[in-house]
Coordinates of C-alpha atoms in Angstrom, one line a residue:
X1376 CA 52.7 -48.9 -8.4
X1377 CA 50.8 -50.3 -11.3
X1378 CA 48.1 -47.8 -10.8
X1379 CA 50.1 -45.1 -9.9
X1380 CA 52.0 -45.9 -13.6
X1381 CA 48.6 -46.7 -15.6
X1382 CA 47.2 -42.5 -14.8
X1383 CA 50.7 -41.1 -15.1
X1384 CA 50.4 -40.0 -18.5
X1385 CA 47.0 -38.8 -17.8
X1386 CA 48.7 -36.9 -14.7
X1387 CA 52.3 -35.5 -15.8
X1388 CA 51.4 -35.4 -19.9
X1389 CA 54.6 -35.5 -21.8
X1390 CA 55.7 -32.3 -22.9
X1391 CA 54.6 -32.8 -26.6
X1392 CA 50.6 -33.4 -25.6
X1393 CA 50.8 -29.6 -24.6
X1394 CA 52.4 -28.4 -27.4
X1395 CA 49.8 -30.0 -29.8
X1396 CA 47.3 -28.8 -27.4
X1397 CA 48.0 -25.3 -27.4
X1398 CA 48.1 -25.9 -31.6
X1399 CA 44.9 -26.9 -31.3
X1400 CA 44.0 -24.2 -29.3
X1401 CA 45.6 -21.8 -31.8
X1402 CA 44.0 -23.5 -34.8
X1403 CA 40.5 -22.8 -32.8
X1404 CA 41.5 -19.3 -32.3
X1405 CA 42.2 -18.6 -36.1
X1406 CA 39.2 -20.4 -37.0
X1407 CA 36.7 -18.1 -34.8
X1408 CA 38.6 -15.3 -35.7
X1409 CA 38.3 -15.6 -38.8
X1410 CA 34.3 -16.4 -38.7
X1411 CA 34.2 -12.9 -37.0
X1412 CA 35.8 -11.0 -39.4
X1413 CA 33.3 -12.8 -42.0
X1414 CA 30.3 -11.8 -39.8
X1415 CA 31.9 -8.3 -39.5
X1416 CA 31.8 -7.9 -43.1
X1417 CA 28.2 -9.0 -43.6
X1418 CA 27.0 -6.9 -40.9
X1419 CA 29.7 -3.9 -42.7
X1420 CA 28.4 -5.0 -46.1
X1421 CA 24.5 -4.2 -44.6
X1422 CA 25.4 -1.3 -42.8
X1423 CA 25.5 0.4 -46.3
X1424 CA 21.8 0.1 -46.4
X1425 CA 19.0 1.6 -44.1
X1426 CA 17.3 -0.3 -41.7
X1427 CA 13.5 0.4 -43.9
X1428 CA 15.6 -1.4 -47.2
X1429 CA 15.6 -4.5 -48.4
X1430 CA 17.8 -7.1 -47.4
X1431 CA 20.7 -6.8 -49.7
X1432 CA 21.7 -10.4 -49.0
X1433 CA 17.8 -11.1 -49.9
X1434 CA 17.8 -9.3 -53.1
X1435 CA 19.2 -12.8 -55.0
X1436 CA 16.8 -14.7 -53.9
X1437 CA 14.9 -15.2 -56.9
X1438 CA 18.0 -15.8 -58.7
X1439 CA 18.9 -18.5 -61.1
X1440 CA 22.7 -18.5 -59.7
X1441 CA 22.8 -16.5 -55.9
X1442 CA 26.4 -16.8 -55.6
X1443 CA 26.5 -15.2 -59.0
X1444 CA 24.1 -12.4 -58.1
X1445 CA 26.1 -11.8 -54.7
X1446 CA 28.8 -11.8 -57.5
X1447 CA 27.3 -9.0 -59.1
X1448 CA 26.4 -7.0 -56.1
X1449 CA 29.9 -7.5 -55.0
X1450 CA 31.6 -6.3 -57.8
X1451 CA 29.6 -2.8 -58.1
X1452 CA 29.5 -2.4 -54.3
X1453 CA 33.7 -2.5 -54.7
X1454 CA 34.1 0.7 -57.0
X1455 CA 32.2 2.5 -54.7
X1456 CA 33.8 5.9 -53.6
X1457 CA 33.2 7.2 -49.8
X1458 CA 30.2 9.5 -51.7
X1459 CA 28.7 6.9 -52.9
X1460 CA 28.7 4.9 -49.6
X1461 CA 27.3 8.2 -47.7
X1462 CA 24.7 8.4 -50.1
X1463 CA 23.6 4.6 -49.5
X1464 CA 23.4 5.4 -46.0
X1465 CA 21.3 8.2 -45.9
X1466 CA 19.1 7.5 -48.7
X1467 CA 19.7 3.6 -49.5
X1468 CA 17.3 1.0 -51.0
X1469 CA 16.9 -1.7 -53.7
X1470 CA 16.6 0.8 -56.7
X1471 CA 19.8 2.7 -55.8
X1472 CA 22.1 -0.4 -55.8
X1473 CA 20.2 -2.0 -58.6
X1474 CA 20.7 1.5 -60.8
X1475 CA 24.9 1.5 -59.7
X1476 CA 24.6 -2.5 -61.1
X1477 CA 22.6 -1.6 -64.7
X1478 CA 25.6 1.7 -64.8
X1479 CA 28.3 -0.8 -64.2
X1480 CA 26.6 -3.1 -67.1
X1481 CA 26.6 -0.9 -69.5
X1482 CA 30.6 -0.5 -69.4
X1483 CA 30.3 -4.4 -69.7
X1484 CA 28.1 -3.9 -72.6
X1485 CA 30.6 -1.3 -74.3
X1486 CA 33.5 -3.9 -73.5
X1487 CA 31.5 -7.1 -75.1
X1488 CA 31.4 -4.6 -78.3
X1489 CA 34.9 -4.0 -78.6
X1490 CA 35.8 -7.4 -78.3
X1491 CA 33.3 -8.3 -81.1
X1492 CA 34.3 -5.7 -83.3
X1493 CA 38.1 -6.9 -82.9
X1494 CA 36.8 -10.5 -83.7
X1495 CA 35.4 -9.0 -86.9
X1496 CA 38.4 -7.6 -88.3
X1497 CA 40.6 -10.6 -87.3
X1498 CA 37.9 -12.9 -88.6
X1499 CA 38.6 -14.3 -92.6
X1500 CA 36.2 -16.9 -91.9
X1501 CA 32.4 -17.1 -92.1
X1502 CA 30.5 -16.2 -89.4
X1503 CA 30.8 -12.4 -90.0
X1504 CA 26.8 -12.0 -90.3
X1505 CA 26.6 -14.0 -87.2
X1506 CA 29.0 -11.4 -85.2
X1507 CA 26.8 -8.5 -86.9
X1508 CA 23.9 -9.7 -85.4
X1509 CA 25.2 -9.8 -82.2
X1510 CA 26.8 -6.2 -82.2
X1511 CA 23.5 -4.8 -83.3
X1512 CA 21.8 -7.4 -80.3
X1513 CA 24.3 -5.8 -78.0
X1514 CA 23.8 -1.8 -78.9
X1515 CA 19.4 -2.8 -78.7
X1516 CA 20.3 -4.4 -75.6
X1517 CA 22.3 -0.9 -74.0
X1518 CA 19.6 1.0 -75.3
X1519 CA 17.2 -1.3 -73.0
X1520 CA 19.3 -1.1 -69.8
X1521 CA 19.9 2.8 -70.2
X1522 CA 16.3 3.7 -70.8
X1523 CA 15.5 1.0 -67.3
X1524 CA 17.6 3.0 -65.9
X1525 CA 16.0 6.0 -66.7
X1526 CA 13.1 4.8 -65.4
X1527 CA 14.1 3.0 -61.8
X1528 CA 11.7 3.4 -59.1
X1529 CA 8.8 4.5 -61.4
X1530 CA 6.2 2.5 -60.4
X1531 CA 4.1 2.9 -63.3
X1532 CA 7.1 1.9 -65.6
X1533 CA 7.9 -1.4 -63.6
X1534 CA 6.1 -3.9 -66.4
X1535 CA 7.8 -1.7 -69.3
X1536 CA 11.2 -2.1 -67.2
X1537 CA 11.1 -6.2 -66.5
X1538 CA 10.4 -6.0 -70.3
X1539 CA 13.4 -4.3 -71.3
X1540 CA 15.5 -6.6 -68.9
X1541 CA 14.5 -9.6 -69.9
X1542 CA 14.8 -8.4 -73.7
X1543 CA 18.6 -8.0 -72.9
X1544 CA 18.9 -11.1 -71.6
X1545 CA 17.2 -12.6 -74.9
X1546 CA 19.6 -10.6 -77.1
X1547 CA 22.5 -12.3 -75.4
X1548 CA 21.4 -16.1 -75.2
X1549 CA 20.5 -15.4 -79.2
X1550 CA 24.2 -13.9 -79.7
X1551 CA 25.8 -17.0 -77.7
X1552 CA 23.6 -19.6 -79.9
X1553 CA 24.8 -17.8 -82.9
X1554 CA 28.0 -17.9 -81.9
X1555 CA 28.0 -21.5 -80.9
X1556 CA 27.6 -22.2 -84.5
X1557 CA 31.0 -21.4 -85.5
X1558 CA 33.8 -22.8 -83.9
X1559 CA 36.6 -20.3 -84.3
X1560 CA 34.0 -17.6 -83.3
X1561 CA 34.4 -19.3 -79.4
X1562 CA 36.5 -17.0 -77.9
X1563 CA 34.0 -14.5 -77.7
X1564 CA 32.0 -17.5 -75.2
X1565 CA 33.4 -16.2 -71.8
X1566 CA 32.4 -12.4 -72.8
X1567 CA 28.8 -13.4 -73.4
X1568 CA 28.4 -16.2 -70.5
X1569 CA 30.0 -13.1 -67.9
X1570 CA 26.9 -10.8 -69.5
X1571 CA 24.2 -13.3 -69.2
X1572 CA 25.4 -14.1 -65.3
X1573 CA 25.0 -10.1 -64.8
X1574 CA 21.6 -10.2 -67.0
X1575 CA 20.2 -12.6 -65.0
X1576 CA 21.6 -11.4 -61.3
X1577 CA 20.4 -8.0 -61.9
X1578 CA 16.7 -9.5 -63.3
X1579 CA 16.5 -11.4 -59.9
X1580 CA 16.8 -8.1 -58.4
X1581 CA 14.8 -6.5 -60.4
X1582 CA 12.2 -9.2 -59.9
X1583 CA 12.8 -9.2 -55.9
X1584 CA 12.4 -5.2 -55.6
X1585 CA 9.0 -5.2 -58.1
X1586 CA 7.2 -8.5 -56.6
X1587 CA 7.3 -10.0 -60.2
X1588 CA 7.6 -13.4 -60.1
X1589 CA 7.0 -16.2 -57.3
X1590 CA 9.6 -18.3 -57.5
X1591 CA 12.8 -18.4 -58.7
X1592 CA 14.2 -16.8 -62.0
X1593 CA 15.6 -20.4 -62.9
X1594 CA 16.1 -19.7 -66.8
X1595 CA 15.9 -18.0 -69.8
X1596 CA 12.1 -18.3 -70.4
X1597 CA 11.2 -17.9 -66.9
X1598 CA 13.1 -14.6 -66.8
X1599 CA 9.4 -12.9 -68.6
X1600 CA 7.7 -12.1 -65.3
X1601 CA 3.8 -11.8 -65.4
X1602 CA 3.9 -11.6 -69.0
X1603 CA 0.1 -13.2 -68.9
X1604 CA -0.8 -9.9 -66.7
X1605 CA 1.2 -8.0 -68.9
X1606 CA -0.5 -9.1 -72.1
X1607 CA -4.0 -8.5 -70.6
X1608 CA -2.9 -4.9 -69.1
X1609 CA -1.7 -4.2 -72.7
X1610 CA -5.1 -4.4 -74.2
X1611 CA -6.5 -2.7 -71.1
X1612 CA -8.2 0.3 -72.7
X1613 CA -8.7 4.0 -71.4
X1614 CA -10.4 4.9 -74.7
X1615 CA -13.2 4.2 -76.7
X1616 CA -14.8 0.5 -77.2
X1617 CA -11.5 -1.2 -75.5
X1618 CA -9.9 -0.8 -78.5
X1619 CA -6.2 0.5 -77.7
X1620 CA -3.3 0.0 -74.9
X1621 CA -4.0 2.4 -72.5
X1622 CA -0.4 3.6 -73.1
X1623 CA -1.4 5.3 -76.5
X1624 CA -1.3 8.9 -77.1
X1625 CA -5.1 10.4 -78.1
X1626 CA -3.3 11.9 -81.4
X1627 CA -2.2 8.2 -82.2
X1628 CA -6.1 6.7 -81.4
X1629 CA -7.6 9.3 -83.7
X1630 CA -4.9 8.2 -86.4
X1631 CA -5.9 4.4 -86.2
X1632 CA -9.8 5.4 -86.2
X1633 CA -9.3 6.7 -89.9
X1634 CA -8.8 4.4 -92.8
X1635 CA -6.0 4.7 -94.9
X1636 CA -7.2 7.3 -97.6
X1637 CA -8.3 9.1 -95.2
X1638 CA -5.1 9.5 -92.8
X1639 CA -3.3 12.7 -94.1
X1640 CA 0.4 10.8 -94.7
X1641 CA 3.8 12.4 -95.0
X1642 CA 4.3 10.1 -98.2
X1643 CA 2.8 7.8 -99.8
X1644 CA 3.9 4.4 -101.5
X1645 CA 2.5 3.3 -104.4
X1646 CA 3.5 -0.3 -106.7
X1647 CA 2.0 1.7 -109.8
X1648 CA 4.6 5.0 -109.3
X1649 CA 1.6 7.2 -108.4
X1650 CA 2.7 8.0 -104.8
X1651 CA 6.2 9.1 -103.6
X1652 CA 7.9 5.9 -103.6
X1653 CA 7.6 2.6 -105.0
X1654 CA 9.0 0.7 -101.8
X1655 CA 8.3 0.8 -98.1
X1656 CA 11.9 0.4 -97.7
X1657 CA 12.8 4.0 -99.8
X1658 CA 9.8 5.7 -97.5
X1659 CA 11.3 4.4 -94.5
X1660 CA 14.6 5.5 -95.2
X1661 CA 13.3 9.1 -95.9
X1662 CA 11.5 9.6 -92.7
X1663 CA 13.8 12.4 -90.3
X1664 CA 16.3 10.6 -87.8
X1665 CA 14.7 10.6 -84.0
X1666 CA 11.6 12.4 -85.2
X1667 CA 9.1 14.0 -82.4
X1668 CA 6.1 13.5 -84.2
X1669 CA 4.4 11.0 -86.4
X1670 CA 5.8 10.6 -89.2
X1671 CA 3.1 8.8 -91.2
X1672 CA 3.8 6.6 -94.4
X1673 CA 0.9 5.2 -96.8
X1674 CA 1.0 2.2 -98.2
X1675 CA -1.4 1.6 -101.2
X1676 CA -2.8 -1.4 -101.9
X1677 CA -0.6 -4.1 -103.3
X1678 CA 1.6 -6.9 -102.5
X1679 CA 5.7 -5.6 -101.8
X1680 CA 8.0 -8.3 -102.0
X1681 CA 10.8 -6.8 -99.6
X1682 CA 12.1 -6.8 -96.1
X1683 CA 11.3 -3.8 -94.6
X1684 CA 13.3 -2.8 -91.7
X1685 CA 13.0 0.3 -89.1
X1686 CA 16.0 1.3 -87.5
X1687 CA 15.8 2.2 -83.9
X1688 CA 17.1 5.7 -85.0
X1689 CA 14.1 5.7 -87.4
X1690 CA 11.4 7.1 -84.3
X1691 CA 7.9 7.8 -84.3
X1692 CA 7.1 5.8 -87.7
X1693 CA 3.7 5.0 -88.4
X1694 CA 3.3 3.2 -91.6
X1695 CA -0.3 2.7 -92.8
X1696 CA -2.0 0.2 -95.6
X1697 CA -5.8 0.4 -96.9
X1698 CA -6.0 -3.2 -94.9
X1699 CA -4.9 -6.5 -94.5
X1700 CA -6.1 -7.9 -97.3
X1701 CA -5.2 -5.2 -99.4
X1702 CA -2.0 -3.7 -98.5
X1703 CA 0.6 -6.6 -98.2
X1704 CA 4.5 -6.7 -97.1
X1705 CA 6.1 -10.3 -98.1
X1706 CA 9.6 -11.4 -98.1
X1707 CA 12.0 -14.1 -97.5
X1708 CA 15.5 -14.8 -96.1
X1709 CA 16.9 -17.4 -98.3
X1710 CA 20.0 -19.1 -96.1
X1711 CA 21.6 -20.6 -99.7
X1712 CA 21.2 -17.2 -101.2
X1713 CA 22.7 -15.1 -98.0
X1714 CA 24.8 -17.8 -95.9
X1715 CA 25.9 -15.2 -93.7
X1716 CA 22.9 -14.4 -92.5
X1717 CA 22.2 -17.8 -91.2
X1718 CA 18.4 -18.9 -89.7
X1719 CA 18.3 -15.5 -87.9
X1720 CA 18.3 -12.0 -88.9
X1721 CA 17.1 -9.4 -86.1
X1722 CA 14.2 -7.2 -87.0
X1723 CA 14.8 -3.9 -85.8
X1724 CA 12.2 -1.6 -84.7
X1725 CA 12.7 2.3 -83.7
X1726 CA 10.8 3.6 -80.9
X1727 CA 7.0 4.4 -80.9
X1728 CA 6.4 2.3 -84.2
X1729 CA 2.8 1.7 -85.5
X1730 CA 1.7 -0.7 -87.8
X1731 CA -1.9 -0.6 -89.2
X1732 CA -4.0 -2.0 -91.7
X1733 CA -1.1 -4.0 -93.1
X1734 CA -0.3 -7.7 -93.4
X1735 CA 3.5 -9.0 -93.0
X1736 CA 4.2 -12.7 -94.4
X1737 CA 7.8 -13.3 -93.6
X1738 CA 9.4 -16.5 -95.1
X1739 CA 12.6 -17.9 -93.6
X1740 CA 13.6 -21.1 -95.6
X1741 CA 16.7 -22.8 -96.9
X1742 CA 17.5 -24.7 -99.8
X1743 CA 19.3 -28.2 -98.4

């Protein structure tokens, strides 16, 4: 009897013990099922790609922040339309999804600039030249990620594209420190954080589909990738004495063959009023707007105390001196004089820019 009554519960279980059992049961059910439906979506969320492609899941693997990048991948891989998805069947790889992420940036870009430019006109405070900078930082950093995306799955333009990349990412670090510096400027904190997370989910990719890079794209700095192979490739020459990039044009090499008086110059610049101008600023400014061909400016010899800046609209500039120790542009940023300007004012460059036989001395200083 005492046996019988010591296994009893273990025989006849109350009625209770089933019901938590079949909980249980239930519980392990949901669980699996729910593990299914996870592995159903990866294996969905891969199907979009060919079996010869990358590993999607793969393609954040030199990220600073993976769960950021899958982030990124995510979001763009949510707008898609049922075209879209056919055409990442058919035809998919690394460059297509990574073109659809740089597309999606640039409405994020457009977005960050809106915001900024509302700041401005709500903002009675200083700190306007810091938001200045950064909308001009932003629209240089569109231009970047339209012209990579110009470019995607050029080979020869892979350097010239990690470049670009990691020159928007720069822009926006330098916006956020600028920023930083003025406390009722930090609302605009989240807009900038969310576009260096994308910045540096779709340089991970970027890095993962070219081969840049060995490990992982941890920071800011270590976003360059092979920029010691990139400096020596510069310099590699396919023209006379190993003199010049191989990237530049034969018209441009004969140009920087020929000394200054002997270059034949759209305009000249002259300190003495003999030339057309009397500041590289005024020859700049009348060079033509997106300009196909050189447009040369000579610099006589002299010392010019200005900042000289070349908008990016300003294209195919070439400005010219009779040499470095001759022909000299100096100026200085004074922080007490300017305050809005802060330590940091952008130099802006327009496409295909030469300097030559000219020496720059910029001084940034501040009076405290």
């Amino acid at each position: 009897m005492v046996t019988q009554s010591f296994f009893q519960p273990f025989l006849n279980p109350p009625k209770s013990s089933t019901q938590t059992r079949h909980k249980l049961l239930f519980f392990s059910l949901s669980i699996a099922a729910l593990f299914s439906l996870a592995y159903l979506g990866l294996i969905i969320f891969q199907s979009h790609f060919s079996e010869n492609s990358i590993n999607t899941l793969a393609l954040c693997d030199k990220s600073h922040d993976p769960p950021s990048c899958l982030a990124s991948i995510s979001e763009i891989i949510s707008t898609f339309n049922p075209d879209d998805h056919l055409h990442l069947h058919h035809r998919s790889n690394g460059p297509d999804l990574l073109g659809k992420i740089l597309e999606g940036h640039v409405a994020h870009i457009n977005n960050a600039v809106e915001v900024t430019r509302d700041k401005m006109k709500s903002n009675e405070e200083r700190g306007d030249g810091a938001l200045a900078v950064c909308l001009e930082l932003m629209d240089l950093a569109r231009d970047r990620v339209v012209d990579s995306i110009k470019v995607l799955g050029v080979k020869s333009k892979g350097k010239d594209m990690s470049a670009w990349l990691s020159a928007v990412l720069t822009n926006y670090v330098t916006c956020l420190d600028m920023v930083q510096d003025y406390p009722h400027l930090m609302g605009l904190r989240p807009t900038l954080e969310g576009l260096i997370l994308r910045a540096r989910a779709f340089l991970a990719i970027n890095a993962k589909l070219s081969g840049f890079g060995s490990g992982r794209v941890r920071d800011f700095s270590e976003s360059l990738f092979g920029v010691n192979d990139r400096v020596r490739n510069f310099f590699e020459s396919s023209g006379s004495m190993g003199m010049y990039p191989s990237w530049l044009r034969p018209s441009d090499r004969k140009l920087l063959e020929a000394s200054g008086r002997e270059i034949k110059a759209d305009v000249v610049v002259a300190k003495d009023g003999s030339g057309d101008f009397t500041t590289v600023g005024e020859a700049v400014a009348a060079a033509p707007d997106k300009e196909e061909e050189r447009f040369v400016i000579y610099v006589k010899e002299g010392v010019y105390d200005e900042i000289v800046e070349v908008p990016k609209k300003k294209k195919n500039v070439m400005i010219v001196g009779d040499g470095m120790d001759l022909t000299i542009i100096t100026g200085s940023l004074n922080v007490v004089d300017n305050p809005e300007l802060g330590t940091f004012r952008t130099p802006t460059l327009g496409k295909l820019f030469l300097l030559y036989l000219i020496c720059i001395q910029f001084n940034a200083y501040s009076n405290l």
